[in-house]
mmCIF file with all atom_site columns, C-alpha atoms and ligand atoms in Angstrom:
data_model
loop_
_atom_site.group_PDB
_atom_site.id
_atom_site.type_symbol
_atom_site.label_atom_id
_atom_site.label_alt_id
_atom_site.label_comp_id
_atom_site.label_asym_id
_atom_site.label_entity_id
_atom_site.label_seq_id
_atom_site.pdbx_PDB_ins_code
_atom_site.Cartn_x
_atom_site.Cartn_y
_atom_site.Cartn_z
_atom_site.occupancy
_atom_site.B_iso_or_equiv
_atom_site.pdbx_formal_charge
_atom_site.auth_seq_id
_atom_site.auth_comp_id
_atom_site.auth_asym_id
_atom_site.auth_atom_id
_atom_site.pdbx_PDB_model_num
ATOM   1   C  CA  . UNK R 1 1   ? 0.000  0.000  0.000   1.00 52.00 ? 1   UNK R CA  1
ATOM   2   C  CA  . UNK R 1 2   ? 1.510  3.341  -1.012  1.00 54.00 ? 2   UNK R CA  1
ATOM   3   C  CA  . UNK R 1 3   ? 2.267  5.768  1.793   1.00 63.00 ? 3   UNK R CA  1
ATOM   4   C  CA  . UNK R 1 4   ? 2.263  8.886  -0.353  1.00 68.00 ? 4   UNK R CA  1
ATOM   5   C  CA  . UNK R 1 5   ? -0.657 10.071 -2.471  1.00 68.00 ? 5   UNK R CA  1
ATOM   6   C  CA  . UNK R 1 6   ? 0.627  10.581 -6.019  1.00 65.00 ? 6   UNK R CA  1
ATOM   7   C  CA  . UNK R 1 7   ? -1.345 13.817 -6.350  1.00 67.00 ? 7   UNK R CA  1
ATOM   8   C  CA  . UNK R 1 8   ? -2.587 16.339 -3.829  1.00 62.00 ? 8   UNK R CA  1
ATOM   9   C  CA  . UNK R 1 9   ? -5.976 16.341 -5.533  1.00 63.00 ? 9   UNK R CA  1
ATOM   10  C  CA  . UNK R 1 10  ? -7.691 13.817 -7.757  1.00 68.00 ? 10  UNK R CA  1
ATOM   11  C  CA  . UNK R 1 11  ? -6.809 14.339 -11.391 1.00 72.00 ? 11  UNK R CA  1
ATOM   12  C  CA  . UNK R 1 12  ? -9.880 13.953 -13.592 1.00 80.00 ? 12  UNK R CA  1
ATOM   13  C  CA  . UNK R 1 13  ? -7.997 14.199 -16.874 1.00 87.00 ? 13  UNK R CA  1
ATOM   14  C  CA  . UNK R 1 14  ? -4.653 13.353 -18.408 1.00 90.00 ? 14  UNK R CA  1
ATOM   15  C  CA  . UNK R 1 15  ? -1.854 15.772 -17.570 1.00 89.00 ? 15  UNK R CA  1
ATOM   16  C  CA  . UNK R 1 16  ? -0.198 18.025 -20.096 1.00 89.00 ? 16  UNK R CA  1
ATOM   17  C  CA  . UNK R 1 17  ? 3.548  17.556 -20.487 1.00 88.00 ? 17  UNK R CA  1
ATOM   18  C  CA  . UNK R 1 18  ? 4.178  20.709 -18.440 1.00 87.00 ? 18  UNK R CA  1
ATOM   19  C  CA  . UNK R 1 19  ? 1.906  19.438 -15.648 1.00 88.00 ? 19  UNK R CA  1
ATOM   20  C  CA  . UNK R 1 20  ? 3.585  16.049 -15.787 1.00 91.00 ? 20  UNK R CA  1
ATOM   21  C  CA  . UNK R 1 21  ? 6.992  17.733 -15.665 1.00 92.00 ? 21  UNK R CA  1
ATOM   22  C  CA  . UNK R 1 22  ? 5.898  19.427 -12.428 1.00 92.00 ? 22  UNK R CA  1
ATOM   23  C  CA  . UNK R 1 23  ? 4.868  16.049 -11.010 1.00 92.00 ? 23  UNK R CA  1
ATOM   24  C  CA  . UNK R 1 24  ? 8.147  14.455 -12.116 1.00 95.00 ? 24  UNK R CA  1
ATOM   25  C  CA  . UNK R 1 25  ? 10.041 17.247 -10.310 1.00 96.00 ? 25  UNK R CA  1
ATOM   26  C  CA  . UNK R 1 26  ? 8.430  15.967 -7.108  1.00 95.00 ? 26  UNK R CA  1
ATOM   27  C  CA  . UNK R 1 27  ? 9.561  12.454 -8.027  1.00 95.00 ? 27  UNK R CA  1
ATOM   28  C  CA  . UNK R 1 28  ? 13.072 13.793 -8.584  1.00 97.00 ? 28  UNK R CA  1
ATOM   29  C  CA  . UNK R 1 29  ? 12.953 15.496 -5.206  1.00 97.00 ? 29  UNK R CA  1
ATOM   30  C  CA  . UNK R 1 30  ? 12.041 12.169 -3.582  1.00 96.00 ? 30  UNK R CA  1
ATOM   31  C  CA  . UNK R 1 31  ? 15.007 10.446 -5.275  1.00 97.00 ? 31  UNK R CA  1
ATOM   32  C  CA  . UNK R 1 32  ? 17.413 13.155 -4.079  1.00 97.00 ? 32  UNK R CA  1
ATOM   33  C  CA  . UNK R 1 33  ? 15.990 12.946 -0.575  1.00 97.00 ? 33  UNK R CA  1
ATOM   34  C  CA  . UNK R 1 34  ? 16.460 9.165  -0.605  1.00 97.00 ? 34  UNK R CA  1
ATOM   35  C  CA  . UNK R 1 35  ? 20.110 9.572  -1.642  1.00 98.00 ? 35  UNK R CA  1
ATOM   36  C  CA  . UNK R 1 36  ? 20.707 11.893 1.307   1.00 97.00 ? 36  UNK R CA  1
ATOM   37  C  CA  . UNK R 1 37  ? 18.858 9.565  3.671   1.00 97.00 ? 37  UNK R CA  1
ATOM   38  C  CA  . UNK R 1 38  ? 20.868 6.494  2.600   1.00 98.00 ? 38  UNK R CA  1
ATOM   39  C  CA  . UNK R 1 39  ? 24.099 8.481  2.807   1.00 97.00 ? 39  UNK R CA  1
ATOM   40  C  CA  . UNK R 1 40  ? 23.285 9.426  6.400   1.00 98.00 ? 40  UNK R CA  1
ATOM   41  C  CA  . UNK R 1 41  ? 22.511 5.794  7.232   1.00 98.00 ? 41  UNK R CA  1
ATOM   42  C  CA  . UNK R 1 42  ? 25.775 4.566  5.681   1.00 98.00 ? 42  UNK R CA  1
ATOM   43  C  CA  . UNK R 1 43  ? 27.689 7.093  7.749   1.00 98.00 ? 43  UNK R CA  1
ATOM   44  C  CA  . UNK R 1 44  ? 25.761 6.138  10.897  1.00 98.00 ? 44  UNK R CA  1
ATOM   45  C  CA  . UNK R 1 45  ? 26.789 2.479  11.006  1.00 98.00 ? 45  UNK R CA  1
ATOM   46  C  CA  . UNK R 1 46  ? 29.813 0.188  10.957  1.00 98.00 ? 46  UNK R CA  1
ATOM   47  C  CA  . UNK R 1 47  ? 27.679 -2.765 9.793   1.00 98.00 ? 47  UNK R CA  1
ATOM   48  C  CA  . UNK R 1 48  ? 29.465 -3.803 6.591   1.00 98.00 ? 48  UNK R CA  1
ATOM   49  C  CA  . UNK R 1 49  ? 26.499 -5.635 5.060   1.00 98.00 ? 49  UNK R CA  1
ATOM   50  C  CA  . UNK R 1 50  ? 24.134 -2.741 5.771   1.00 98.00 ? 50  UNK R CA  1
ATOM   51  C  CA  . UNK R 1 51  ? 26.584 -0.300 4.212   1.00 98.00 ? 51  UNK R CA  1
ATOM   52  C  CA  . UNK R 1 52  ? 26.866 -2.464 1.084   1.00 98.00 ? 52  UNK R CA  1
ATOM   53  C  CA  . UNK R 1 53  ? 23.095 -2.723 0.666   1.00 98.00 ? 53  UNK R CA  1
ATOM   54  C  CA  . UNK R 1 54  ? 22.530 0.959  1.329   1.00 98.00 ? 54  UNK R CA  1
ATOM   55  C  CA  . UNK R 1 55  ? 25.249 1.973  -1.134  1.00 98.00 ? 55  UNK R CA  1
ATOM   56  C  CA  . UNK R 1 56  ? 23.779 -0.332 -3.784  1.00 98.00 ? 56  UNK R CA  1
ATOM   57  C  CA  . UNK R 1 57  ? 20.281 1.085  -3.329  1.00 98.00 ? 57  UNK R CA  1
ATOM   58  C  CA  . UNK R 1 58  ? 21.660 4.635  -3.173  1.00 98.00 ? 58  UNK R CA  1
ATOM   59  C  CA  . UNK R 1 59  ? 23.334 4.173  -6.544  1.00 98.00 ? 59  UNK R CA  1
ATOM   60  C  CA  . UNK R 1 60  ? 20.032 3.025  -8.019  1.00 98.00 ? 60  UNK R CA  1
ATOM   61  C  CA  . UNK R 1 61  ? 18.416 6.199  -6.675  1.00 98.00 ? 61  UNK R CA  1
ATOM   62  C  CA  . UNK R 1 62  ? 21.120 8.202  -8.436  1.00 98.00 ? 62  UNK R CA  1
ATOM   63  C  CA  . UNK R 1 63  ? 20.203 6.436  -11.680 1.00 98.00 ? 63  UNK R CA  1
ATOM   64  C  CA  . UNK R 1 64  ? 16.513 7.155  -11.086 1.00 98.00 ? 64  UNK R CA  1
ATOM   65  C  CA  . UNK R 1 65  ? 17.308 10.829 -10.421 1.00 98.00 ? 65  UNK R CA  1
ATOM   66  C  CA  . UNK R 1 66  ? 19.296 11.014 -13.665 1.00 98.00 ? 66  UNK R CA  1
ATOM   67  C  CA  . UNK R 1 67  ? 16.433 9.472  -15.635 1.00 98.00 ? 67  UNK R CA  1
ATOM   68  C  CA  . UNK R 1 68  ? 13.927 11.903 -14.113 1.00 98.00 ? 68  UNK R CA  1
ATOM   69  C  CA  . UNK R 1 69  ? 16.211 14.841 -14.925 1.00 97.00 ? 69  UNK R CA  1
ATOM   70  C  CA  . UNK R 1 70  ? 16.393 13.672 -18.536 1.00 96.00 ? 70  UNK R CA  1
ATOM   71  C  CA  . UNK R 1 71  ? 12.615 13.202 -18.701 1.00 95.00 ? 71  UNK R CA  1
ATOM   72  C  CA  . UNK R 1 72  ? 12.006 16.711 -17.330 1.00 95.00 ? 72  UNK R CA  1
ATOM   73  C  CA  . UNK R 1 73  ? 14.503 18.121 -19.810 1.00 94.00 ? 73  UNK R CA  1
ATOM   74  C  CA  . UNK R 1 74  ? 12.592 16.507 -22.671 1.00 93.00 ? 74  UNK R CA  1
ATOM   75  C  CA  . UNK R 1 75  ? 9.175  17.730 -21.451 1.00 92.00 ? 75  UNK R CA  1
ATOM   76  C  CA  . UNK R 1 76  ? 10.113 21.281 -20.437 1.00 93.00 ? 76  UNK R CA  1
ATOM   77  C  CA  . UNK R 1 77  ? 11.812 23.323 -23.200 1.00 92.00 ? 77  UNK R CA  1
ATOM   78  C  CA  . UNK R 1 78  ? 12.772 26.117 -20.780 1.00 93.00 ? 78  UNK R CA  1
ATOM   79  C  CA  . UNK R 1 79  ? 14.540 23.617 -18.534 1.00 93.00 ? 79  UNK R CA  1
ATOM   80  C  CA  . UNK R 1 80  ? 16.228 22.102 -21.583 1.00 94.00 ? 80  UNK R CA  1
ATOM   81  C  CA  . UNK R 1 81  ? 17.537 25.550 -22.553 1.00 95.00 ? 81  UNK R CA  1
ATOM   82  C  CA  . UNK R 1 82  ? 18.944 26.165 -19.084 1.00 95.00 ? 82  UNK R CA  1
ATOM   83  C  CA  . UNK R 1 83  ? 20.493 22.699 -19.016 1.00 95.00 ? 83  UNK R CA  1
ATOM   84  C  CA  . UNK R 1 84  ? 22.201 23.319 -22.352 1.00 95.00 ? 84  UNK R CA  1
ATOM   85  C  CA  . UNK R 1 85  ? 23.517 26.696 -21.163 1.00 95.00 ? 85  UNK R CA  1
ATOM   86  C  CA  . UNK R 1 86  ? 24.673 25.496 -17.742 1.00 95.00 ? 86  UNK R CA  1
ATOM   87  C  CA  . UNK R 1 87  ? 28.114 24.059 -18.684 1.00 95.00 ? 87  UNK R CA  1
ATOM   88  C  CA  . UNK R 1 88  ? 29.165 27.316 -20.376 1.00 95.00 ? 88  UNK R CA  1
ATOM   89  C  CA  . UNK R 1 89  ? 27.772 29.483 -17.569 1.00 95.00 ? 89  UNK R CA  1
ATOM   90  C  CA  . UNK R 1 90  ? 29.428 27.255 -14.992 1.00 95.00 ? 90  UNK R CA  1
ATOM   91  C  CA  . UNK R 1 91  ? 32.822 27.746 -16.632 1.00 95.00 ? 91  UNK R CA  1
ATOM   92  C  CA  . UNK R 1 92  ? 32.314 31.509 -16.769 1.00 95.00 ? 92  UNK R CA  1
ATOM   93  C  CA  . UNK R 1 93  ? 31.326 31.664 -13.083 1.00 95.00 ? 93  UNK R CA  1
ATOM   94  C  CA  . UNK R 1 94  ? 34.224 29.564 -11.795 1.00 96.00 ? 94  UNK R CA  1
ATOM   95  C  CA  . UNK R 1 95  ? 36.671 31.495 -13.984 1.00 96.00 ? 95  UNK R CA  1
ATOM   96  C  CA  . UNK R 1 96  ? 35.571 34.711 -12.259 1.00 95.00 ? 96  UNK R CA  1
ATOM   97  C  CA  . UNK R 1 97  ? 33.736 36.300 -15.170 1.00 94.00 ? 97  UNK R CA  1
ATOM   98  C  CA  . UNK R 1 98  ? 31.567 39.323 -14.332 1.00 93.00 ? 98  UNK R CA  1
ATOM   99  C  CA  . UNK R 1 99  ? 27.887 38.615 -13.731 1.00 93.00 ? 99  UNK R CA  1
ATOM   100 C  CA  . UNK R 1 100 ? 26.886 40.332 -16.958 1.00 92.00 ? 100 UNK R CA  1
ATOM   101 C  CA  . UNK R 1 101 ? 29.235 38.156 -18.992 1.00 90.00 ? 101 UNK R CA  1
ATOM   102 C  CA  . UNK R 1 102 ? 27.793 35.065 -17.347 1.00 92.00 ? 102 UNK R CA  1
ATOM   103 C  CA  . UNK R 1 103 ? 24.254 36.088 -18.204 1.00 89.00 ? 103 UNK R CA  1
ATOM   104 C  CA  . UNK R 1 104 ? 25.200 37.087 -21.766 1.00 86.00 ? 104 UNK R CA  1
ATOM   105 C  CA  . UNK R 1 105 ? 27.538 34.194 -22.440 1.00 67.00 ? 105 UNK R CA  1
ATOM   106 C  CA  . UNK R 1 106 ? 25.605 31.200 -21.259 1.00 56.00 ? 106 UNK R CA  1
ATOM   107 C  CA  . UNK R 1 107 ? 23.827 30.668 -24.529 1.00 55.00 ? 107 UNK R CA  1
ATOM   108 C  CA  . UNK R 1 108 ? 26.898 30.086 -26.632 1.00 48.00 ? 108 UNK R CA  1
ATOM   109 C  CA  . UNK R 1 109 ? 27.483 26.467 -25.631 1.00 46.00 ? 109 UNK R CA  1
ATOM   110 C  CA  . UNK R 1 110 ? 26.218 25.280 -28.986 1.00 45.00 ? 110 UNK R CA  1
ATOM   111 C  CA  . UNK R 1 111 ? 24.340 22.411 -27.397 1.00 47.00 ? 111 UNK R CA  1
ATOM   112 C  CA  . UNK R 1 112 ? 21.036 21.678 -29.035 1.00 48.00 ? 112 UNK R CA  1
ATOM   113 C  CA  . UNK R 1 113 ? 17.909 21.217 -26.943 1.00 50.00 ? 113 UNK R CA  1
ATOM   114 C  CA  . UNK R 1 114 ? 16.609 17.659 -26.926 1.00 54.00 ? 114 UNK R CA  1
ATOM   115 C  CA  . UNK R 1 115 ? 13.580 16.733 -28.962 1.00 55.00 ? 115 UNK R CA  1
ATOM   116 C  CA  . UNK R 1 116 ? 10.360 16.867 -26.927 1.00 57.00 ? 116 UNK R CA  1
ATOM   117 C  CA  . UNK R 1 117 ? 8.770  13.578 -25.892 1.00 60.00 ? 117 UNK R CA  1
ATOM   118 C  CA  . UNK R 1 118 ? 6.732  12.244 -28.780 1.00 57.00 ? 118 UNK R CA  1
ATOM   119 C  CA  . UNK R 1 119 ? 8.380  14.468 -31.373 1.00 57.00 ? 119 UNK R CA  1
ATOM   120 C  CA  . UNK R 1 120 ? 8.887  12.788 -34.711 1.00 55.00 ? 120 UNK R CA  1
ATOM   121 C  CA  . UNK R 1 121 ? 12.534 12.519 -35.727 1.00 54.00 ? 121 UNK R CA  1
ATOM   122 C  CA  . UNK R 1 122 ? 13.514 13.088 -39.326 1.00 53.00 ? 122 UNK R CA  1
ATOM   123 C  CA  . UNK R 1 123 ? 16.796 12.929 -41.206 1.00 52.00 ? 123 UNK R CA  1
ATOM   124 C  CA  . UNK R 1 124 ? 17.033 16.692 -40.645 1.00 52.00 ? 124 UNK R CA  1
ATOM   125 C  CA  . UNK R 1 125 ? 16.833 16.106 -36.880 1.00 52.00 ? 125 UNK R CA  1
ATOM   126 C  CA  . UNK R 1 126 ? 20.277 14.555 -37.009 1.00 51.00 ? 126 UNK R CA  1
ATOM   127 C  CA  . UNK R 1 127 ? 21.869 17.558 -38.727 1.00 52.00 ? 127 UNK R CA  1
ATOM   128 C  CA  . UNK R 1 128 ? 24.259 19.515 -36.471 1.00 53.00 ? 128 UNK R CA  1
ATOM   129 C  CA  . UNK R 1 129 ? 22.975 22.967 -35.503 1.00 49.00 ? 129 UNK R CA  1
HETATM 130 FE FE1 . FE2 M 2 .   ? 14.164 5.468  -6.842  1.00 65.96 ? 1   FE2 M FE1 1
#
């Protein structure tokens, strides 16, 4: 029996991709919380078997979190844009670039946004942008 209601209210229709992305963000949050919980439990014991099991499960939660992040990226174009800009902005920030340069320079990573879920791929989809 589930302990957590999947929605705060009953949903009488199918969700849009943006609504589903919001729900998946909650799922992602649960995965991240589980990783932190298992980490705390690993650090709280010297039981070798318990540590091994917890680390194994924790790694699976990391995989689940990665899959949810990818799913959100594919359903939310704004998130996909930020994800594609993040590596370039990150480099600018850690290199000490002024704030304005960071905000102006994040979009030049050249990374293409992923195709939305359900989008039809064509030969042209494979062409570099
Ligand atoms: Fe999980």
